[in-house]
Amino acid sequence: MIFQRTVLNSSAIIHPPGFYIIGFETFPFISVYFIFLAFVYGVTVLFNILVIYVIASTRCLHTPKFLAVVNLAVIDLFLNTCTIPSMIKIFLIQDNFIPFNLCLLQMYVYYVFASLESFALAILAYDRLIAICFPLRHNSINTVRSMCCIVSVSWIVNMGITAFATGIMTRLSFCRSVRVFSYFCDYAPVFRLACNDNTMQWFAATIFSILLLFVPFTFVFLSYVSILVTVFRMKSVDSRVKALATCAEHLILVAIFYIPLIVIFTVGFFLGVVLFWVIWIDQRVLSLSLASCIPPCINPIVYSLKTKEIKTGALTLFRKTKVIA
């Protein structure tokens, strides 16, 4: 393999033509897992497109809450699209090589949408917080314009931070192994292959994991503390049950997304002793792939499509289509 050399601050930076993704090489029954992933991807595409279409086509759903729901559906769609098709391609044609620039692009896209998923759940928590804690001011505080601003800022911040984190990967030299122990061009497994100092990349990964994962999770947690305080101050039991019922599905999404990722990244970055990392690596690949691929698949089923307004909108559109046909 011929390595490309560039000059950076008077020192040679060696970039390989690409990397080999080998995360699933030692897994038993791997064909069954990839059939499962193909099913997950099909469900992800079908139901998230359905959610986006129903909300976009139903004028009465053009509200702040459903803008946040569309934002989550778009993120879910892109998050699984940037990884599952490439994983299936590796399995079908036995070609696990990915060019260097394409590797960085996949890394960027994955972490943009993974972090946006975190922010999208925080935005949905914000919507519930305003609706339950400030019911009389809900329509004036949480407007379509304010929600558009919040969503736009989340996209700009995540894209900018991830661009910086991915950009500094070009400062690394890869003069030894180019075998990435993951299911895609994962940030930590790639920078650990570098033969020069990767301290900057380690700090970037640590700080940005805190900013993009733990900070939104903390906001969600504090939002639900405030919601619970408000709910238990309500005099009517029916009001309490109704308020909590509107939060149940969102809490399921939060648990499914945050708990596995927080465990994985905490173990990977802060307990990653060399010996432990070798033992943990196979479990990390499988756990991270499931933690990343499953939430985008079940989000529309557990949350979006169970919403009464979306059900009504979907049935209305179905009847209109049937009449036209």
Tab-separated table of C-alpha atoms in Angstrom:
chain	number	residue	atom	x	y	z
A	1	MET	CA	0.000	0.000	0.000
A	2	ILE	CA	1.434	3.376	-1.070
A	3	PHE	CA	1.048	6.082	1.575
A	4	GLN	CA	0.560	9.725	0.651
A	5	ARG	CA	2.844	12.281	2.289
A	6	THR	CA	1.948	15.898	2.957
A	7	VAL	CA	3.895	18.574	4.801
A	8	LEU	CA	2.438	20.208	7.914
A	9	ASN	CA	4.544	22.534	10.079
A	10	SER	CA	7.760	21.181	8.531
A	11	SER	CA	6.939	17.579	9.471
A	12	ALA	CA	5.758	14.789	7.204
A	13	ILE	CA	2.146	13.739	7.631
A	14	ILE	CA	1.443	10.308	6.185
A	15	HIS	CA	-2.065	9.575	4.936
A	16	PRO	CA	-2.871	6.079	3.675
A	17	PRO	CA	-5.059	5.524	0.590
A	18	GLY	CA	-7.726	4.237	2.957
A	19	PHE	CA	-8.704	1.964	5.823
A	20	TYR	CA	-10.051	-1.563	6.229
A	21	ILE	CA	-13.179	-1.894	8.379
A	22	ILE	CA	-12.792	-5.152	10.293
A	23	GLY	CA	-15.186	-4.804	13.215
A	24	PHE	CA	-17.302	-7.841	12.354
A	25	GLU	CA	-14.616	-10.229	11.105
A	26	THR	CA	-14.619	-12.399	14.228
A	27	PHE	CA	-18.367	-12.378	14.909
A	28	PRO	CA	-20.219	-15.712	14.714
A	29	PHE	CA	-23.573	-15.828	12.856
A	30	ILE	CA	-22.713	-12.541	11.168
A	31	SER	CA	-25.045	-13.260	8.239
A	32	VAL	CA	-28.034	-13.351	10.626
A	33	TYR	CA	-26.978	-9.996	12.087
A	34	PHE	CA	-26.769	-8.359	8.664
A	35	ILE	CA	-30.200	-9.708	7.698
A	36	PHE	CA	-31.458	-8.117	10.912
A	37	LEU	CA	-29.750	-4.816	10.005
A	38	ALA	CA	-31.330	-4.866	6.541
A	39	PHE	CA	-34.740	-5.245	8.195
A	40	VAL	CA	-33.939	-2.422	10.638
A	41	TYR	CA	-32.922	-0.133	7.773
A	42	GLY	CA	-36.079	-0.939	5.788
A	43	VAL	CA	-38.281	-0.124	8.789
A	44	THR	CA	-36.288	3.058	9.459
A	45	VAL	CA	-36.732	4.354	5.916
A	46	LEU	CA	-40.407	3.358	5.622
A	47	PHE	CA	-41.717	4.769	8.888
A	48	ASN	CA	-39.591	7.910	9.084
A	49	ILE	CA	-40.522	8.894	5.523
A	50	LEU	CA	-44.168	8.223	6.439
A	51	VAL	CA	-43.880	10.534	9.474
A	52	ILE	CA	-42.219	13.288	7.420
A	53	TYR	CA	-44.807	12.981	4.628
A	54	VAL	CA	-47.813	13.001	6.959
A	55	ILE	CA	-46.630	16.059	8.882
A	56	ALA	CA	-45.568	17.939	5.735
A	57	SER	CA	-48.890	17.182	4.009
A	58	THR	CA	-51.194	17.966	6.957
A	59	ARG	CA	-51.471	21.706	7.553
A	60	CYS	CA	-52.848	21.390	11.093
A	61	LEU	CA	-49.636	19.574	12.107
A	62	HIS	CA	-47.441	22.557	11.214
A	63	THR	CA	-46.838	23.320	14.897
A	64	PRO	CA	-43.669	23.589	17.054
A	65	LYS	CA	-44.144	20.103	18.499
A	66	PHE	CA	-44.381	18.416	15.108
A	67	LEU	CA	-41.546	20.487	13.698
A	68	ALA	CA	-39.431	18.876	16.423
A	69	VAL	CA	-40.846	15.459	15.461
A	70	VAL	CA	-39.952	16.012	11.767
A	71	ASN	CA	-36.480	17.080	12.837
A	72	LEU	CA	-36.066	13.780	14.719
A	73	ALA	CA	-37.379	11.752	11.741
A	74	VAL	CA	-34.952	13.409	9.296
A	75	ILE	CA	-32.034	12.789	11.664
A	76	ASP	CA	-33.076	9.144	12.167
A	77	LEU	CA	-33.215	8.624	8.402
A	78	PHE	CA	-29.733	10.036	7.777
A	79	LEU	CA	-28.147	8.399	10.836
A	80	ASN	CA	-28.948	4.877	9.674
A	81	THR	CA	-28.328	5.684	6.008
A	82	CYS	CA	-24.723	6.713	6.673
A	83	THR	CA	-23.791	3.359	8.233
A	84	ILE	CA	-26.126	0.430	7.511
A	85	PRO	CA	-25.855	0.409	3.669
A	86	SER	CA	-22.045	0.445	3.890
A	87	MET	CA	-22.130	-2.378	6.450
A	88	ILE	CA	-24.379	-4.451	4.175
A	89	LYS	CA	-22.108	-3.689	1.199
A	90	ILE	CA	-19.101	-5.013	3.131
A	91	PHE	CA	-21.015	-8.206	3.902
A	92	LEU	CA	-22.417	-8.761	0.393
A	93	ILE	CA	-19.365	-8.063	-1.781
A	94	GLN	CA	-16.668	-8.724	0.823
A	95	ASP	CA	-15.057	-5.339	0.210
A	96	ASN	CA	-14.170	-3.674	3.510
A	97	PHE	CA	-11.825	-1.014	2.087
A	98	ILE	CA	-12.850	2.648	2.380
A	99	PRO	CA	-10.772	5.489	0.855
A	100	PHE	CA	-9.220	7.979	3.283
A	101	ASN	CA	-11.341	10.996	2.296
A	102	LEU	CA	-14.528	8.917	2.181
A	103	CYS	CA	-13.652	7.586	5.645
A	104	LEU	CA	-13.463	11.132	7.019
A	105	LEU	CA	-16.746	12.009	5.284
A	106	GLN	CA	-18.506	8.999	6.809
A	107	MET	CA	-17.034	9.866	10.216
A	108	TYR	CA	-18.284	13.441	9.892
A	109	VAL	CA	-21.802	12.498	8.756
A	110	TYR	CA	-22.211	9.830	11.433
A	111	TYR	CA	-21.163	12.072	14.323
A	112	VAL	CA	-23.175	15.037	13.031
A	113	PHE	CA	-26.382	13.002	13.038
A	114	ALA	CA	-25.582	11.023	16.197
A	115	SER	CA	-25.090	14.286	18.093
A	116	LEU	CA	-28.141	15.825	16.391
A	117	GLU	CA	-30.159	12.836	17.638
A	118	SER	CA	-29.070	13.757	21.146
A	119	PHE	CA	-30.117	17.377	20.640
A	120	ALA	CA	-33.411	16.355	18.991
A	121	LEU	CA	-34.406	14.404	22.110
A	122	ALA	CA	-33.486	17.436	24.218
A	123	ILE	CA	-35.657	19.638	21.969
A	124	LEU	CA	-38.605	17.281	22.462
A	125	ALA	CA	-37.989	17.467	26.232
A	126	TYR	CA	-38.057	21.270	25.945
A	127	ASP	CA	-41.428	21.064	24.187
A	128	ARG	CA	-42.837	18.893	27.002
A	129	LEU	CA	-41.307	21.194	29.628
A	130	ILE	CA	-43.019	24.298	28.219
A	131	ALA	CA	-46.336	22.480	27.637
A	132	ILE	CA	-46.584	21.107	31.190
A	133	CYS	CA	-44.792	23.699	33.331
A	134	PHE	CA	-46.032	26.806	31.483
A	135	PRO	CA	-49.390	25.761	29.968
A	136	LEU	CA	-50.865	29.275	29.877
A	137	ARG	CA	-47.807	30.720	28.112
A	138	HIS	CA	-47.082	27.682	25.928
A	139	ASN	CA	-48.344	29.228	22.673
A	140	SER	CA	-46.440	32.468	23.197
A	141	ILE	CA	-43.134	30.877	24.302
A	142	ASN	CA	-42.980	27.837	22.028
A	143	THR	CA	-43.814	29.271	18.609
A	144	VAL	CA	-43.001	27.852	15.187
A	145	ARG	CA	-40.450	30.618	14.721
A	146	SER	CA	-38.700	29.936	18.033
A	147	MET	CA	-38.676	26.184	17.342
A	148	CYS	CA	-37.172	26.808	13.878
A	149	CYS	CA	-34.451	28.888	15.529
A	150	ILE	CA	-33.708	26.200	18.134
A	151	VAL	CA	-33.533	23.439	15.516
A	152	SER	CA	-31.384	25.572	13.192
A	153	VAL	CA	-28.946	26.465	15.974
A	154	SER	CA	-28.640	22.779	16.963
A	155	TRP	CA	-27.735	21.873	13.367
A	156	ILE	CA	-25.212	24.704	12.991
A	157	VAL	CA	-23.520	23.989	16.338
A	158	ASN	CA	-23.266	20.239	15.742
A	159	MET	CA	-22.038	20.597	12.162
A	160	GLY	CA	-19.411	23.159	13.214
A	161	ILE	CA	-18.096	21.189	16.189
A	162	THR	CA	-17.974	17.930	14.238
A	163	ALA	CA	-16.229	19.653	11.306
A	164	PHE	CA	-13.469	20.804	13.672
A	165	ALA	CA	-13.139	17.359	15.296
A	166	THR	CA	-12.990	15.628	11.912
A	167	GLY	CA	-10.654	18.245	10.423
A	168	ILE	CA	-7.946	17.679	13.042
A	169	MET	CA	-7.820	14.017	12.028
A	170	THR	CA	-5.876	15.153	8.946
A	171	ARG	CA	-3.001	16.133	11.286
A	172	LEU	CA	-2.405	12.477	12.155
A	173	SER	CA	0.075	10.175	10.453
A	174	PHE	CA	-0.920	6.576	9.749
A	175	CYS	CA	2.291	4.704	9.042
A	176	ARG	CA	1.493	1.315	10.534
A	177	SER	CA	-1.894	-0.415	10.743
A	178	VAL	CA	-4.903	0.745	8.697
A	179	ARG	CA	-7.310	-1.831	10.149
A	180	VAL	CA	-10.194	-0.090	11.949
A	181	PHE	CA	-11.785	-2.206	14.686
A	182	SER	CA	-15.306	-0.875	14.242
A	183	TYR	CA	-18.254	-1.166	11.876
A	184	PHE	CA	-17.539	2.197	10.211
A	185	CYS	CA	-14.839	4.898	10.268
A	186	ASP	CA	-15.243	5.443	13.975
A	187	TYR	CA	-13.411	8.375	15.552
A	188	ALA	CA	-11.611	6.717	18.469
A	189	PRO	CA	-10.567	3.493	16.682
A	190	VAL	CA	-9.155	5.575	13.799
A	191	PHE	CA	-7.121	8.069	15.821
A	192	ARG	CA	-5.711	5.232	17.947
A	193	LEU	CA	-4.041	3.906	14.750
A	194	ALA	CA	-1.947	7.066	14.371
A	195	CYS	CA	1.817	6.817	14.814
A	196	ASN	CA	2.218	10.433	15.956
A	197	ASP	CA	0.756	12.236	18.971
A	198	ASN	CA	-3.071	11.963	19.113
A	199	THR	CA	-3.568	13.907	22.363
A	200	MET	CA	-5.493	16.684	20.594
A	201	GLN	CA	-7.898	14.172	19.052
A	202	TRP	CA	-8.398	12.407	22.394
A	203	PHE	CA	-9.241	15.693	24.122
A	204	ALA	CA	-11.550	16.695	21.250
A	205	ALA	CA	-13.374	13.365	21.483
A	206	THR	CA	-13.705	13.668	25.260
A	207	ILE	CA	-14.818	17.313	25.358
A	208	PHE	CA	-17.216	16.986	22.429
A	209	SER	CA	-18.726	13.795	23.861
A	210	ILE	CA	-19.511	15.786	27.000
A	211	LEU	CA	-20.879	18.753	25.026
A	212	LEU	CA	-22.915	16.784	22.499
A	213	LEU	CA	-24.049	13.827	24.606
A	214	PHE	CA	-23.915	14.573	28.318
A	215	VAL	CA	-25.060	18.214	28.161
A	216	PRO	CA	-28.306	17.400	26.238
A	217	PHE	CA	-28.875	14.415	28.521
A	218	THR	CA	-28.447	16.658	31.574
A	219	PHE	CA	-30.962	19.105	30.093
A	220	VAL	CA	-33.436	16.256	29.513
A	221	PHE	CA	-32.938	15.020	33.081
A	222	LEU	CA	-33.453	18.477	34.619
A	223	SER	CA	-36.473	19.065	32.376
A	224	TYR	CA	-38.146	15.943	33.709
A	225	VAL	CA	-37.289	16.864	37.283
A	226	SER	CA	-39.141	20.156	36.701
A	227	ILE	CA	-42.000	18.319	34.976
A	228	LEU	CA	-42.372	15.860	37.862
A	229	VAL	CA	-42.389	18.688	40.407
A	230	THR	CA	-45.114	20.461	38.425
A	231	VAL	CA	-47.147	17.269	37.937
A	232	PHE	CA	-47.157	16.335	41.618
A	233	ARG	CA	-48.359	19.820	42.487
A	234	MET	CA	-51.487	19.247	40.398
A	235	LYS	CA	-54.574	18.647	42.524
A	236	SER	CA	-56.378	16.400	40.060
A	237	VAL	CA	-55.202	12.798	39.691
A	238	ASP	CA	-56.555	12.728	36.126
A	239	SER	CA	-54.446	15.770	35.248
A	240	ARG	CA	-51.350	14.067	36.656
A	241	VAL	CA	-51.954	10.880	34.699
A	242	LYS	CA	-52.661	12.794	31.491
A	243	ALA	CA	-49.505	14.905	31.835
A	244	LEU	CA	-47.287	11.902	32.562
A	245	ALA	CA	-48.841	9.932	29.694
A	246	THR	CA	-47.658	12.574	27.227
A	247	CYS	CA	-44.075	12.040	28.450
A	248	ALA	CA	-43.938	8.243	28.627
A	249	GLU	CA	-43.020	7.563	24.995
A	250	HIS	CA	-40.372	10.286	24.991
A	251	LEU	CA	-38.787	8.829	28.128
A	252	ILE	CA	-38.557	5.449	26.356
A	253	LEU	CA	-36.678	7.102	23.463
A	254	VAL	CA	-34.356	8.850	25.903
A	255	ALA	CA	-33.547	5.610	27.735
A	256	ILE	CA	-32.971	3.601	24.546
A	257	PHE	CA	-30.654	6.218	23.041
A	258	TYR	CA	-28.704	7.649	25.982
A	259	ILE	CA	-28.097	4.738	28.333
A	260	PRO	CA	-26.172	2.460	25.901
A	261	LEU	CA	-24.151	5.334	24.399
A	262	ILE	CA	-23.224	6.852	27.755
A	263	VAL	CA	-22.040	3.449	28.997
A	264	ILE	CA	-20.072	2.777	25.784
A	265	PHE	CA	-18.345	6.160	25.596
A	266	THR	CA	-17.651	6.302	29.323
A	267	VAL	CA	-15.991	2.887	29.249
A	268	GLY	CA	-14.165	3.656	26.005
A	269	PHE	CA	-12.692	7.019	26.952
A	270	PHE	CA	-12.255	6.951	30.707
A	271	LEU	CA	-11.680	3.263	31.494
A	272	GLY	CA	-9.862	2.441	28.271
A	273	VAL	CA	-6.768	0.771	29.707
A	274	VAL	CA	-4.936	-1.142	26.968
A	275	LEU	CA	-5.747	-4.618	28.284
A	276	PHE	CA	-9.345	-3.686	29.025
A	277	TRP	CA	-9.697	-2.124	25.561
A	278	VAL	CA	-8.636	-5.388	23.889
A	279	ILE	CA	-11.217	-7.338	25.898
A	280	TRP	CA	-13.933	-4.694	25.387
A	281	ILE	CA	-13.440	-4.044	21.688
A	282	ASP	CA	-15.728	-6.760	20.254
A	283	GLN	CA	-18.498	-5.892	22.701
A	284	ARG	CA	-18.063	-2.194	21.875
A	285	VAL	CA	-18.501	-2.765	18.125
A	286	LEU	CA	-21.689	-4.785	18.569
A	287	SER	CA	-23.079	-2.543	21.326
A	288	LEU	CA	-22.367	0.698	19.454
A	289	SER	CA	-23.857	-0.620	16.217
A	290	LEU	CA	-27.048	-1.663	18.017
A	291	ALA	CA	-27.190	1.548	20.089
A	292	SER	CA	-26.859	3.619	16.904
A	293	CYS	CA	-29.108	1.629	14.557
A	294	ILE	CA	-32.024	0.632	16.781
A	295	PRO	CA	-33.260	4.063	18.027
A	296	PRO	CA	-33.839	5.510	14.501
A	297	CYS	CA	-35.867	2.396	13.710
A	298	ILE	CA	-38.119	2.407	16.777
A	299	ASN	CA	-38.458	6.186	17.296
A	300	PRO	CA	-41.299	6.620	14.760
A	301	ILE	CA	-43.049	3.459	15.994
A	302	VAL	CA	-42.823	4.166	19.725
A	303	TYR	CA	-43.252	7.935	19.604
A	304	SER	CA	-44.309	9.613	16.350
A	305	LEU	CA	-46.844	7.179	14.883
A	306	LYS	CA	-48.511	6.678	18.290
A	307	THR	CA	-49.373	10.378	18.423
A	308	LYS	CA	-53.102	10.896	17.950
A	309	GLU	CA	-52.645	13.796	15.515
A	310	ILE	CA	-50.278	11.839	13.251
A	311	LYS	CA	-52.590	8.808	13.291
A	312	THR	CA	-55.502	11.024	12.233
A	313	GLY	CA	-53.390	12.721	9.546
A	314	ALA	CA	-52.179	9.386	8.180
A	315	LEU	CA	-55.728	7.988	8.006
A	316	THR	CA	-56.976	11.157	6.259
A	317	LEU	CA	-54.211	10.976	3.651
A	318	PHE	CA	-54.852	7.253	3.145
A	319	ARG	CA	-58.567	7.878	2.535
A	320	LYS	CA	-57.806	10.687	0.076
A	321	THR	CA	-55.382	8.455	-1.824
A	322	LYS	CA	-57.965	5.658	-1.897
A	323	VAL	CA	-60.661	7.993	-3.247
A	324	ILE	CA	-58.362	9.336	-5.987
A	325	ALA	CA	-57.355	5.773	-6.965
